[in-house]
Amino acid sequence: MSKFKTHYICTECGYESPRWLGRCPDCESWNTLVEERLPDKKGPLRSRYVDPAFWGRDSDTPIPIGKVGLSEEMRRSTGIREFDRVLGGGLVDGSLVLVGGEPGIGKSTLILQAAYQVARTGATVLYVSGEESLSQIRMRAERINAIDDNLLVMSEPSLDPLREHISAAPPSLLVIDSIQTLYDPHISSAPGSVSQVREVTSQLLQMCKQRGIAAFIIGHVTKSGAIAGPRVLEHMVDTVVYFEGDRNHAYRVLRAVKNRFGSTNEVGIFEMGEHGLVGVDDASALFLSNDTQSVPGSAITASIEGNRPILVEMQALVIGSGFGTPRRTVTGVDYNRTAIILAVLEKRAGLCFENHDVYVSVAGGVRIPEPASDLAIALALASSFKNRPVIQGTVAIGEVGLAGELRAVSRPELRIAEASRMGFTRILVPTRNAERITSKPQPEIELVPVSSIEEALLVGVEG
Ligand code: TYD
Ligand code: MG
């Protein structure tokens, strides 16, 4: 028997179990439970995460809600418009922001850019990296032109020197890159384990809340179960943003999944360039390629990311397959939805995909989970199947139901306006939407109401 008491803990969601399980009963991930030593129980048990000290002294006696003082939240701009937007208008002093994402996606780059912009306004920023050496950080800073005297860097994985430094000279903004490399030497678990990342975050939380320091905490999302993911920290911090994208494409999407100081509807769109990340104002222009629109198998839809409409191109390739089960390869859209669309096309429109391989993707590598893109996927599939292009200048929006009916989508006006802005003149919309559109679109826009998938194929794909 081992000398220490241990338990098993899920690196995805933090679920604890006295014995090992193959699948976490809470978040249903496979193979994510790892053995960890139980924290030593010295002194009275207390919640490690909630310490009344940092919520202010007046919180121990109940008072009428109307008497609670209102404190104006101080927001700092990160100097990056897309980032400020996701944060809800800037970084709130004393708030902790968790920045999650896969390794190599650009988290360090984004946060270093923001750190520099804050430092430039005269505020002190402390960038702590447990991951890279000081010269590596310097090299990145040179590349993105982020050199400022107020931007202090420290390469130190242990929490003790950091704690001392923060008490001696508290910065306005603290950056931890990454939480999985920082460790508290008083805890026996390995850096990156669930107990370590939680304990370190809880201590950072106390340090920052007491002194009103804002903090960016970077957390890697990894596929291997050995390192605790940022999800186990989501409940402790004020704001959680995830940086997503395909590493082989330049574009990145920053999404808020939790925000105590703003909405979670906003997304930021960035492009990774030679000198760091640049916010993208005109996302539709980024994702549309002009040269494939007249080719069979391509259809444009207007999707909504956060609060913003984006035009994207759905691409499909349908070709005769050899022996065996035909292939279904889908990237960027939901696999199951595509399977449903194929089945509906087969049943309602008489297109038989039985002996065909089917490939579906979204141009530019974006991920479009929205069902409003169903109709464009259907048109792209039918277009490739028939080898006839979708009628030029057409944008298709609509969700496909199992009976082949087209269901209404949310915010049709916003989508139509974006399509018109990008020069499209013909828009297929579900009849349900068309009936209810109150604001008249521009005169050059032709709204084509469609109620079923058969109808949409007739008016959408060249005969
Ligand atoms: P990085 O910020 O180190 O990612 P993370 O912290 O999420 O692991 O950035 C990773 C990639 O970005 C790296 O492959 C190089 C690329 N990159 C650029 O293309 N342009 C740049 O200006 C910088 C700084 C990085
Ligand atoms: Mg990094």
XYZ file of C-alpha atoms in Angstrom, residues 105-445:
341
model
C -2.842 28.805 -31.041
C -1.439 32.209 -30.006
C -2.380 32.722 -26.346
C 1.029 34.044 -25.313
C 1.094 36.328 -28.339
C -2.338 37.810 -27.657
C -1.691 38.360 -23.969
C 1.767 39.826 -24.538
C 0.255 42.283 -27.023
C -2.392 43.272 -24.482
C 0.211 43.462 -21.682
C 2.308 45.838 -23.773
C -0.658 48.082 -24.510
C -1.494 48.290 -20.799
C 2.175 48.960 -19.927
C 2.277 51.742 -22.506
C -0.388 53.644 -20.578
C 2.018 53.852 -17.622
C 0.652 50.943 -15.563
C 3.041 48.254 -14.358
C 2.580 44.810 -15.834
C 4.232 41.673 -14.503
C 4.482 38.832 -16.999
C 5.348 35.567 -15.290
C 6.316 32.691 -17.519
C 6.961 29.231 -16.232
C 7.092 28.004 -19.756
C 9.611 30.034 -21.653
C 12.957 31.600 -20.826
C 13.300 35.354 -20.589
C 15.127 35.504 -23.902
C 12.336 33.596 -25.632
C 9.822 36.114 -24.323
C 12.096 38.927 -25.442
C 12.247 37.437 -28.926
C 8.478 37.291 -29.174
C 8.221 40.818 -27.830
C 10.670 42.034 -30.493
C 8.621 40.336 -33.171
C 5.368 41.976 -32.144
C 7.055 45.198 -31.102
C 6.092 45.020 -27.429
C 9.027 46.587 -25.598
C 8.207 48.940 -22.758
C 9.905 49.737 -19.448
C 6.699 49.125 -17.520
C 6.455 45.587 -18.828
C 8.356 43.414 -16.360
C 9.044 39.780 -17.088
C 9.913 36.967 -14.745
C 10.633 33.364 -15.566
C 9.796 31.484 -12.406
C 7.670 28.414 -11.895
C 7.449 28.590 -8.075
C 4.738 30.608 -6.368
C 6.875 31.741 -3.392
C 9.138 34.312 -5.097
C 6.133 35.573 -7.014
C 4.150 36.103 -3.818
C 7.040 38.079 -2.310
C 7.472 40.152 -5.387
C 3.787 40.992 -5.551
C 3.660 42.074 -1.892
C 6.739 44.257 -2.373
C 5.689 45.865 -5.649
C 2.125 45.062 -6.724
C 1.635 45.481 -10.471
C -1.602 46.690 -12.071
C -1.773 43.669 -14.322
C -0.408 40.214 -13.682
C 0.042 37.639 -16.427
C 0.547 33.949 -15.642
C 1.798 31.939 -18.607
C 0.737 29.220 -17.951
C -1.140 28.078 -14.874
C -0.060 24.494 -15.545
C 3.606 25.336 -15.084
C 3.285 27.348 -11.876
C 3.395 25.417 -8.616
C 3.088 25.913 -4.897
C 6.113 24.222 -3.257
C 4.064 23.539 -0.114
C 1.830 21.105 -1.956
C 3.187 17.729 -2.868
C 1.291 17.188 -6.135
C 3.089 17.694 -9.424
C 2.791 20.989 -11.342
C -0.148 20.789 -13.701
C -2.144 18.417 -11.507
C -5.684 19.348 -10.588
C -4.807 20.088 -6.936
C -1.858 22.274 -7.933
C -3.645 24.373 -10.547
C -6.591 24.873 -8.219
C -4.482 25.796 -5.216
C -2.257 28.151 -7.209
C -5.292 29.822 -8.788
C -6.976 30.185 -5.419
C -3.871 31.869 -4.013
C -3.545 34.142 -7.027
C -7.203 35.006 -6.602
C -6.580 36.105 -3.019
C -3.463 38.080 -3.879
C -5.156 39.863 -6.764
C -8.527 40.551 -5.122
C -6.895 42.014 -2.016
C -4.799 44.417 -4.019
C -7.102 45.113 -6.936
C -4.713 43.560 -9.447
C -6.175 42.382 -12.741
C -4.812 39.075 -13.990
C -4.674 37.055 -17.171
C -4.212 33.373 -16.452
C -3.274 31.291 -19.470
C -4.303 27.642 -19.447
C -3.536 25.031 -22.070
C -6.227 22.770 -23.339
C -4.578 19.434 -24.003
C -5.830 16.156 -25.259
C -3.689 14.101 -22.883
C -5.276 13.536 -19.517
C -2.108 14.114 -17.481
C -2.459 17.901 -17.333
C -5.438 19.572 -15.730
C -7.429 21.531 -18.263
C -8.634 25.106 -17.756
C -12.167 23.812 -17.234
C -11.397 22.838 -13.636
C -10.738 26.551 -12.945
C -13.741 28.063 -14.687
C -15.798 28.415 -11.513
C -13.037 30.282 -9.675
C -12.334 33.146 -12.058
C -14.445 36.099 -13.217
C -14.107 35.682 -16.939
C -13.252 32.727 -19.130
C -12.265 33.166 -22.754
C -11.191 30.493 -25.199
C -8.968 31.070 -28.164
C -9.896 28.759 -31.020
C -8.943 28.158 -34.569
C -7.112 25.877 -36.863
C -3.367 26.178 -36.501
C -2.942 25.732 -40.240
C -5.113 28.743 -40.972
C -4.336 32.299 -39.997
C -7.677 33.199 -38.489
C -8.484 32.816 -34.768
C -11.711 33.271 -32.826
C -11.767 34.462 -29.232
C -14.947 33.460 -27.432
C -16.119 34.296 -23.924
C -17.822 31.401 -22.159
C -18.237 33.147 -18.821
C -18.135 36.829 -18.023
C -19.112 38.405 -14.732
C -18.614 41.826 -16.300
C -20.203 41.512 -19.698
C -22.062 39.338 -22.146
C -20.845 36.026 -23.471
C -22.301 36.732 -26.881
C -19.331 38.575 -28.260
C -16.562 37.007 -30.250
C -13.293 38.492 -31.381
C -11.859 37.540 -34.744
C -8.126 37.758 -35.330
C -5.625 36.981 -37.989
C -2.152 35.745 -37.055
C 0.385 37.685 -39.039
C 4.130 38.216 -39.178
C 3.947 40.689 -36.307
C 1.378 39.133 -34.033
C -2.389 39.080 -34.052
C -4.461 41.657 -35.873
C -8.167 42.155 -35.212
C -10.349 41.480 -38.257
C -13.141 43.979 -38.841
C -14.492 42.540 -42.022
C -14.755 38.839 -41.295
C -16.932 38.052 -44.300
C -14.262 39.289 -46.674
C -11.758 37.008 -44.955
C -13.766 33.829 -45.398
C -15.195 34.288 -48.875
C -13.123 33.322 -51.848
C -14.312 34.806 -55.103
C -12.884 32.195 -57.392
C -14.857 29.139 -56.232
C -18.349 30.552 -56.093
C -19.284 29.559 -59.620
C -17.923 26.033 -59.230
C -20.345 23.190 -58.426
C -20.281 22.223 -54.749
C -20.042 25.688 -53.278
C -22.818 27.588 -51.494
C -22.728 30.742 -49.371
C -24.542 31.184 -46.099
C -24.813 33.994 -43.596
C -23.974 32.696 -40.151
C -23.945 34.504 -36.830
C -20.885 34.374 -34.600
C -21.651 35.964 -31.270
C -23.491 39.085 -32.321
C -21.891 39.388 -35.708
C -23.042 38.098 -39.053
C -20.374 36.395 -41.157
C -20.673 35.110 -44.688
C -19.033 31.747 -45.167
C -18.708 29.350 -48.027
C -19.827 25.752 -47.578
C -18.060 23.326 -49.852
C -19.096 19.825 -50.765
C -17.635 17.164 -52.961
C -19.709 14.160 -53.953
C -18.016 11.492 -56.024
C -18.711 7.894 -56.907
C -17.085 5.531 -54.441
C -15.436 2.211 -55.049
C -16.209 -0.864 -53.033
C -17.230 -0.938 -49.427
C -18.870 1.644 -47.208
C -18.826 5.107 -48.759
C -16.851 7.803 -46.942
C -18.436 10.692 -45.082
C -15.820 13.277 -44.167
C -17.007 16.465 -42.521
C -14.932 19.358 -41.197
C -16.151 22.609 -39.690
C -19.816 21.617 -39.521
C -21.621 19.137 -37.340
C -21.258 15.555 -38.537
C -24.679 14.453 -37.370
C -26.438 17.397 -38.985
C -24.714 16.602 -42.257
C -25.875 13.008 -42.005
C -29.443 14.246 -41.520
C -29.182 16.608 -44.489
C -27.929 13.742 -46.666
C -30.827 11.568 -45.559
C -33.356 14.339 -46.205
C -31.899 15.015 -49.667
C -32.188 11.361 -50.448
C -35.732 10.934 -49.214
C -37.254 14.283 -50.290
C -35.260 15.306 -53.318
C -34.463 11.880 -54.693
C -30.688 12.330 -54.710
C -29.121 8.984 -53.986
C -25.793 9.201 -52.172
C -25.582 5.494 -51.551
C -22.632 4.810 -53.813
C -20.926 8.129 -53.299
C -18.186 9.444 -51.076
C -19.177 12.745 -49.508
C -16.848 15.458 -48.249
C -18.105 18.640 -46.616
C -16.042 21.518 -45.303
C -16.168 25.221 -44.606
C -13.759 27.369 -46.601
C -11.155 29.093 -44.455
C -11.260 26.497 -41.705
C -13.992 28.170 -39.655
C -16.263 26.115 -37.455
C -19.960 26.788 -38.117
C -22.064 24.826 -35.650
C -25.241 26.781 -36.414
C -28.203 24.892 -37.937
C -28.968 28.009 -40.003
C -26.211 26.849 -42.345
C -28.100 23.595 -43.150
C -29.632 24.915 -46.326
C -26.276 26.011 -47.741
C -24.818 22.586 -46.950
C -27.772 20.974 -48.727
C -27.318 23.233 -51.771
C -23.580 22.560 -51.888
C -24.220 18.803 -51.726
C -26.917 18.860 -54.389
C -24.815 21.158 -56.552
C -21.821 18.851 -56.418
C -24.009 15.788 -56.957
C -25.617 17.275 -60.068
C -22.411 18.980 -61.139
C -24.284 22.247 -61.577
C -23.267 25.425 -59.750
C -25.470 27.266 -57.287
C -27.018 30.280 -59.037
C -24.567 33.190 -58.936
C -25.028 35.795 -56.242
C -27.132 33.539 -54.011
C -26.932 33.303 -50.239
C -28.905 30.528 -48.528
C -30.074 30.515 -44.940
C -32.353 28.043 -43.183
C -32.476 25.035 -40.944
C -33.509 21.760 -42.544
C -36.108 19.668 -40.694
C -36.540 15.918 -40.991
C -39.615 16.287 -43.199
C -37.593 18.406 -45.602
C -39.218 21.589 -44.337
C -37.166 24.738 -43.849
C -37.304 26.150 -40.369
C -36.969 29.766 -39.440
C -33.588 31.050 -38.243
C -32.771 33.713 -35.681
C -32.061 37.317 -36.644
C -32.728 37.089 -40.395
C -32.475 40.871 -40.926
C -28.892 40.919 -39.676
C -27.936 38.120 -42.041
C -29.676 39.708 -45.016
C -27.984 43.038 -44.356
C -24.554 41.390 -44.277
C -25.234 39.495 -47.507
C -26.281 42.714 -49.157
C -23.193 44.524 -47.842
C -20.992 41.867 -49.451
C -22.712 42.352 -52.796
C -25.096 39.388 -52.871
C -28.477 40.102 -54.371
C -30.464 36.909 -54.077
C -31.234 35.440 -50.695
C -33.054 32.199 -50.047
C -34.843 32.431 -46.704
C -37.332 30.104 -45.018
C -40.916 31.252 -45.745
C -41.513 31.553 -42.010
C -38.786 34.192 -41.831
C -39.771 35.967 -45.029
C -43.345 36.456 -43.748
C -42.162 38.183 -40.640
C -39.477 40.469 -41.985
C -40.637 43.969 -41.213
C -37.789 46.166 -42.339
C -37.712 46.256 -46.115
C -34.303 45.259 -47.471
C -32.608 47.365 -50.147
C -34.454 47.400 -53.495
C -31.741 45.469 -55.321
C -32.130 42.547 -52.901
